[in-house]
mmCIF file of C-alpha atoms in Angstrom:
data_model
loop_
_atom_site.group_PDB
_atom_site.id
_atom_site.type_symbol
_atom_site.label_atom_id
_atom_site.label_comp_id
_atom_site.label_asym_id
_atom_site.label_seq_id
_atom_site.Cartn_x
_atom_site.Cartn_y
_atom_site.Cartn_z
ATOM 1 C CA MET D 17 136.079 206.828 162.482
ATOM 2 C CA LYS D 18 135.332 203.114 162.211
ATOM 3 C CA LYS D 19 133.238 203.265 165.391
ATOM 4 C CA PHE D 20 131.212 206.152 163.957
ATOM 5 C CA ALA D 21 130.541 204.255 160.712
ATOM 6 C CA VAL D 22 129.329 201.187 162.618
ATOM 7 C CA CYS D 23 127.081 203.344 164.852
ATOM 8 C CA ALA D 24 125.644 205.150 161.806
ATOM 9 C CA LEU D 25 124.954 201.825 160.078
ATOM 10 C CA LEU D 26 123.213 200.385 163.144
ATOM 11 C CA LEU D 27 121.156 203.546 163.611
ATOM 12 C CA GLY D 28 120.149 203.474 159.943
ATOM 13 C CA MET D 29 119.033 199.849 160.224
ATOM 14 C CA LEU D 30 117.045 200.605 163.371
ATOM 15 C CA ILE D 31 115.257 203.527 161.706
ATOM 16 C CA ALA D 32 114.499 201.413 158.628
ATOM 17 C CA LEU D 33 112.959 198.673 160.753
ATOM 18 C CA ALA D 34 110.965 201.016 162.952
ATOM 19 C CA SER D 35 109.650 203.412 160.321
ATOM 20 C CA PRO D 36 106.096 202.910 159.101
ATOM 21 C CA VAL D 37 107.171 202.505 155.474
ATOM 22 C CA LEU D 38 104.044 202.091 153.393
ATOM 23 C CA ALA D 39 102.175 201.681 156.674
ATOM 24 C CA TRP D 40 98.678 200.315 156.826
ATOM 25 C CA ASP D 41 95.838 202.630 157.848
ATOM 26 C CA GLU D 42 96.396 202.947 161.604
ATOM 27 C CA SER D 43 92.665 203.317 162.283
ATOM 28 C CA LYS D 44 92.129 199.787 160.949
ATOM 29 C CA THR D 45 95.193 198.171 162.511
ATOM 30 C CA LYS D 46 94.163 196.100 165.525
ATOM 31 C CA ASP D 47 96.036 193.819 167.909
ATOM 32 C CA LEU D 48 94.230 190.452 167.727
ATOM 33 C CA GLY D 49 96.300 188.919 170.500
ATOM 34 C CA ARG D 50 97.792 185.456 170.507
ATOM 35 C CA ASP D 51 96.329 182.245 169.192
ATOM 36 C CA GLY D 52 96.378 178.779 170.752
ATOM 37 C CA ASN D 53 99.957 178.296 169.524
ATOM 38 C CA ASN D 54 101.106 181.513 171.210
ATOM 39 C CA MET D 55 101.576 183.278 167.864
ATOM 40 C CA GLN D 56 100.997 187.054 167.822
ATOM 41 C CA TRP D 57 98.392 188.326 165.303
ATOM 42 C CA TRP D 58 97.484 191.760 163.943
ATOM 43 C CA LEU D 59 94.569 192.871 161.813
ATOM 44 C CA LEU D 60 95.952 195.185 159.129
ATOM 45 C CA GLU D 61 93.015 196.023 156.886
ATOM 46 C CA TYR D 62 89.357 195.102 156.483
ATOM 47 C CA GLY D 63 86.146 196.132 154.760
ATOM 48 C CA LYS D 64 84.689 195.554 151.328
ATOM 49 C CA ASN D 65 86.879 195.223 148.246
ATOM 50 C CA ALA D 66 86.233 196.635 144.755
ATOM 51 C CA GLU D 67 83.968 193.658 143.969
ATOM 52 C CA GLY D 68 81.919 194.336 147.105
ATOM 53 C CA LYS D 69 83.225 191.267 148.944
ATOM 54 C CA ASN D 70 83.971 191.328 152.655
ATOM 55 C CA TYR D 71 87.670 190.893 153.343
ATOM 56 C CA ALA D 72 90.362 191.175 155.989
ATOM 57 C CA ILE D 73 94.149 191.044 155.979
ATOM 58 C CA THR D 74 95.962 189.690 159.011
ATOM 59 C CA ARG D 75 99.577 189.217 159.928
ATOM 60 C CA LYS D 76 101.081 186.541 162.141
ATOM 61 C CA TYR D 77 104.405 187.051 163.900
ATOM 62 C CA TYR D 78 106.418 184.021 164.919
ATOM 63 C CA THR D 79 106.421 184.248 168.688
ATOM 64 C CA ASN D 80 106.665 180.475 168.992
ATOM 65 C CA ALA D 81 110.168 179.241 168.083
ATOM 66 C CA LYS D 82 109.038 175.639 167.579
ATOM 67 C CA ILE D 83 106.434 176.579 164.966
ATOM 68 C CA LYS D 84 108.801 179.022 163.316
ATOM 69 C CA ASN D 85 111.396 176.238 162.943
ATOM 70 C CA GLU D 86 108.759 173.869 161.549
ATOM 71 C CA THR D 87 107.754 176.505 159.004
ATOM 72 C CA ILE D 88 111.378 177.100 158.020
ATOM 73 C CA GLU D 89 111.775 173.341 157.493
ATOM 74 C CA LEU D 90 108.615 173.307 155.368
ATOM 75 C CA LEU D 91 109.840 176.209 153.239
ATOM 76 C CA MET D 92 113.067 174.342 152.544
ATOM 77 C CA SER D 93 111.725 170.804 152.083
ATOM 78 C CA LYS D 94 108.444 171.471 150.289
ATOM 79 C CA PHE D 95 109.208 174.608 148.337
ATOM 80 C CA GLY D 96 112.981 174.404 147.820
ATOM 81 C CA THR D 97 113.712 177.669 149.618
ATOM 82 C CA SER D 98 117.398 178.054 150.471
ATOM 83 C CA PRO D 99 118.306 177.770 154.179
ATOM 84 C CA GLU D 100 119.548 181.368 154.217
ATOM 85 C CA VAL D 101 116.261 182.741 152.857
ATOM 86 C CA ALA D 102 114.042 180.380 154.871
ATOM 87 C CA ASN D 103 115.812 181.322 158.111
ATOM 88 C CA SER D 104 114.997 184.993 157.505
ATOM 89 C CA LEU D 105 111.275 184.232 158.085
ATOM 90 C CA TYR D 106 109.687 186.914 160.266
ATOM 91 C CA PHE D 107 105.937 187.103 159.600
ATOM 92 C CA THR D 108 103.169 185.717 157.423
ATOM 93 C CA GLU D 109 100.247 187.634 155.958
ATOM 94 C CA TYR D 110 96.842 186.112 155.268
ATOM 95 C CA GLY D 111 94.056 187.475 153.095
ATOM 96 C CA TYR D 112 90.525 186.379 154.026
ATOM 97 C CA GLU D 113 87.277 186.633 152.092
ATOM 98 C CA TYR D 114 84.001 186.214 153.988
ATOM 99 C CA THR D 115 80.549 185.125 152.924
ATOM 100 C CA ASP D 116 77.875 187.823 153.265
ATOM 101 C CA ASP D 117 76.458 186.234 156.406
ATOM 102 C CA GLY D 118 79.912 186.156 158.058
ATOM 103 C CA LYS D 119 79.653 182.450 158.790
ATOM 104 C CA GLN D 120 82.380 181.231 156.438
ATOM 105 C CA PHE D 121 85.742 182.446 155.167
ATOM 106 C CA ALA D 122 88.319 181.425 152.581
ATOM 107 C CA LEU D 123 91.977 182.319 152.151
ATOM 108 C CA THR D 124 92.686 184.619 149.225
ATOM 109 C CA TYR D 125 96.445 184.652 149.745
ATOM 110 C CA LEU D 126 99.160 183.564 152.133
ATOM 111 C CA THR D 127 102.645 185.079 151.945
ATOM 112 C CA HIS D 128 105.757 184.637 154.083
ATOM 113 C CA TYR D 129 108.102 187.608 154.535
ATOM 114 C CA ASP D 130 111.445 188.442 156.086
ATOM 115 C CA ARG D 131 111.995 191.301 158.547
ATOM 116 C CA LEU D 132 112.369 193.883 155.761
ATOM 117 C CA GLY D 133 109.135 192.906 154.010
ATOM 118 C CA ASN D 134 110.809 190.906 151.233
ATOM 119 C CA GLU D 135 108.674 188.000 150.075
ATOM 120 C CA ILE D 136 110.021 184.536 150.819
ATOM 121 C CA HIS D 137 107.159 182.470 149.447
ATOM 122 C CA GLY D 138 103.479 182.937 148.749
ATOM 123 C CA THR D 139 100.319 181.493 147.282
ATOM 124 C CA ILE D 140 97.350 183.321 145.776
ATOM 125 C CA TYR D 141 94.034 181.489 146.015
ATOM 126 C CA ASP D 142 92.272 182.601 142.851
ATOM 127 C CA ASP D 143 90.508 179.406 141.715
ATOM 128 C CA SER D 144 92.916 179.114 138.776
ATOM 129 C CA SER D 145 93.729 175.498 139.672
ATOM 130 C CA GLU D 146 92.735 172.807 142.153
ATOM 131 C CA ALA D 147 95.712 173.737 144.375
ATOM 132 C CA THR D 148 94.712 177.416 144.441
ATOM 133 C CA LYS D 149 90.963 176.927 144.811
ATOM 134 C CA LYS D 150 89.237 179.078 147.416
ATOM 135 C CA ASN D 151 87.966 176.784 150.120
ATOM 136 C CA PHE D 152 85.199 178.286 152.266
ATOM 137 C CA VAL D 153 85.046 176.809 155.760
ATOM 138 C CA GLY D 154 83.280 177.605 159.023
ATOM 139 C CA ILE D 155 84.699 180.645 160.740
ATOM 140 C CA THR D 156 86.817 180.121 163.877
ATOM 141 C CA GLY D 157 89.827 181.572 165.680
ATOM 142 C CA ILE D 158 91.663 184.548 164.207
ATOM 143 C CA PRO D 159 89.443 184.783 161.077
ATOM 144 C CA ALA D 160 86.452 185.090 163.447
ATOM 145 C CA LYS D 161 88.181 187.835 165.450
ATOM 146 C CA ALA D 162 88.942 189.734 162.232
ATOM 147 C CA ALA D 163 85.345 189.276 161.024
ATOM 148 C CA THR D 164 84.097 191.122 164.099
ATOM 149 C CA TYR D 165 85.687 194.276 162.643
ATOM 150 C CA VAL D 166 84.636 193.500 159.053
ATOM 151 C CA PHE D 167 80.965 193.188 159.995
ATOM 152 C CA GLY D 168 80.966 195.638 162.893
ATOM 153 C CA LYS D 169 79.541 193.070 165.311
ATOM 154 C CA LYS D 170 80.586 189.982 167.209
ATOM 155 C CA ILE D 171 80.750 186.978 164.910
ATOM 156 C CA SER D 172 79.965 183.589 166.394
ATOM 157 C CA ALA D 173 82.672 181.069 165.661
ATOM 158 C CA ALA D 174 81.716 177.739 164.140
ATOM 159 C CA PRO D 175 82.097 174.677 166.344
ATOM 160 C CA SER D 176 85.790 174.003 166.280
ATOM 161 C CA THR D 177 87.447 170.734 165.335
ATOM 162 C CA ASN D 178 90.919 169.602 166.361
ATOM 163 C CA SER D 179 92.566 171.763 163.703
ATOM 164 C CA SER D 180 91.827 175.351 164.585
ATOM 165 C CA SER D 181 91.702 178.158 162.064
ATOM 166 C CA ASN D 182 93.711 180.237 164.511
ATOM 167 C CA SER D 183 96.764 179.560 162.499
ATOM 168 C CA SER D 184 95.191 179.312 159.051
ATOM 169 C CA SER D 185 98.578 177.977 157.981
ATOM 170 C CA SER D 186 97.715 174.378 158.803
ATOM 171 C CA THR D 187 94.840 174.614 156.342
ATOM 172 C CA VAL D 188 97.161 176.003 153.736
ATOM 173 C CA SER D 189 100.059 173.614 154.070
ATOM 174 C CA LYS D 190 97.748 170.665 153.532
ATOM 175 C CA LYS D 191 95.913 172.388 150.722
ATOM 176 C CA SER D 192 98.593 173.569 148.328
ATOM 177 C CA ASN D 193 102.196 173.245 147.306
ATOM 178 C CA SER D 194 102.757 176.933 147.763
ATOM 179 C CA SER D 195 102.130 177.754 151.371
ATOM 180 C CA SER D 196 103.479 177.619 154.891
ATOM 181 C CA SER D 197 103.137 179.604 158.101
ATOM 182 C CA THR D 198 104.061 182.403 160.579
ATOM 183 C CA SER D 199 106.550 185.152 162.114
ATOM 184 C CA THR D 200 108.320 186.510 165.380
ATOM 185 C CA ALA D 201 108.118 189.570 167.495
ATOM 186 C CA LYS D 202 106.897 190.191 170.991
ATOM 187 C CA LYS D 203 103.462 191.677 171.342
ATOM 188 C CA THR D 204 104.850 194.672 173.137
ATOM 189 C CA THR D 205 107.479 195.342 170.481
ATOM 190 C CA ILE D 206 105.098 195.610 167.518
ATOM 191 C CA PRO D 207 103.020 198.724 168.113
ATOM 192 C CA ALA D 208 100.356 199.206 165.474
ATOM 193 C CA LYS D 209 101.936 202.313 164.011
ATOM 194 C CA ARG D 210 105.204 200.502 163.441
ATOM 195 C CA ILE D 211 103.859 197.612 161.437
ATOM 196 C CA VAL D 212 105.650 197.707 158.098
ATOM 197 C CA ARG D 213 103.595 197.031 155.025
ATOM 198 C CA ALA D 214 104.956 194.220 152.955
ATOM 199 C CA LYS D 215 105.655 194.956 149.340
ATOM 200 C CA LYS D 216 102.639 194.358 147.122
ATOM 201 C CA LYS D 217 103.061 192.486 143.873
#
């Protein structure tokens, strides 16, 4: 009886993790590959928002243990997240807004989640303060890959500096007291139709 209960519990957890609960539109979900830090990225949604602005939403899975550990440390030291919650870090979502010419982008939000889609920590860039000001910069890395879908054509990346926009998180951690970076899962284990939508606020 005890064995059956344990098996049922494990099966239930597996189904919960694999089910496309509140899944993103599969036709817009794209595998963006890995960035220079070996982090796995997905494009979840893109187009024009209600205000007519070009946008994209991406998700980064922590496939680099070193960066995941650095992000966990940042969550604890900079934002006071408890070790238990910080260690549950699984992925980070980024919202991008693009200029009409597709040459620049700014973060609109950055949110860290655990495996079940529970928010660990996030920042909304809404120009309500200096720390949450939208900062438009030249498009590179993952934002450039996402923009290719937003604009329906290849977008030329801006000349890159030492800090690449591939991980957008470096921009954020220097910019505000409410950000950090990343998530884990092998590329082959995160098929597009199984990406779980994080809970919206």
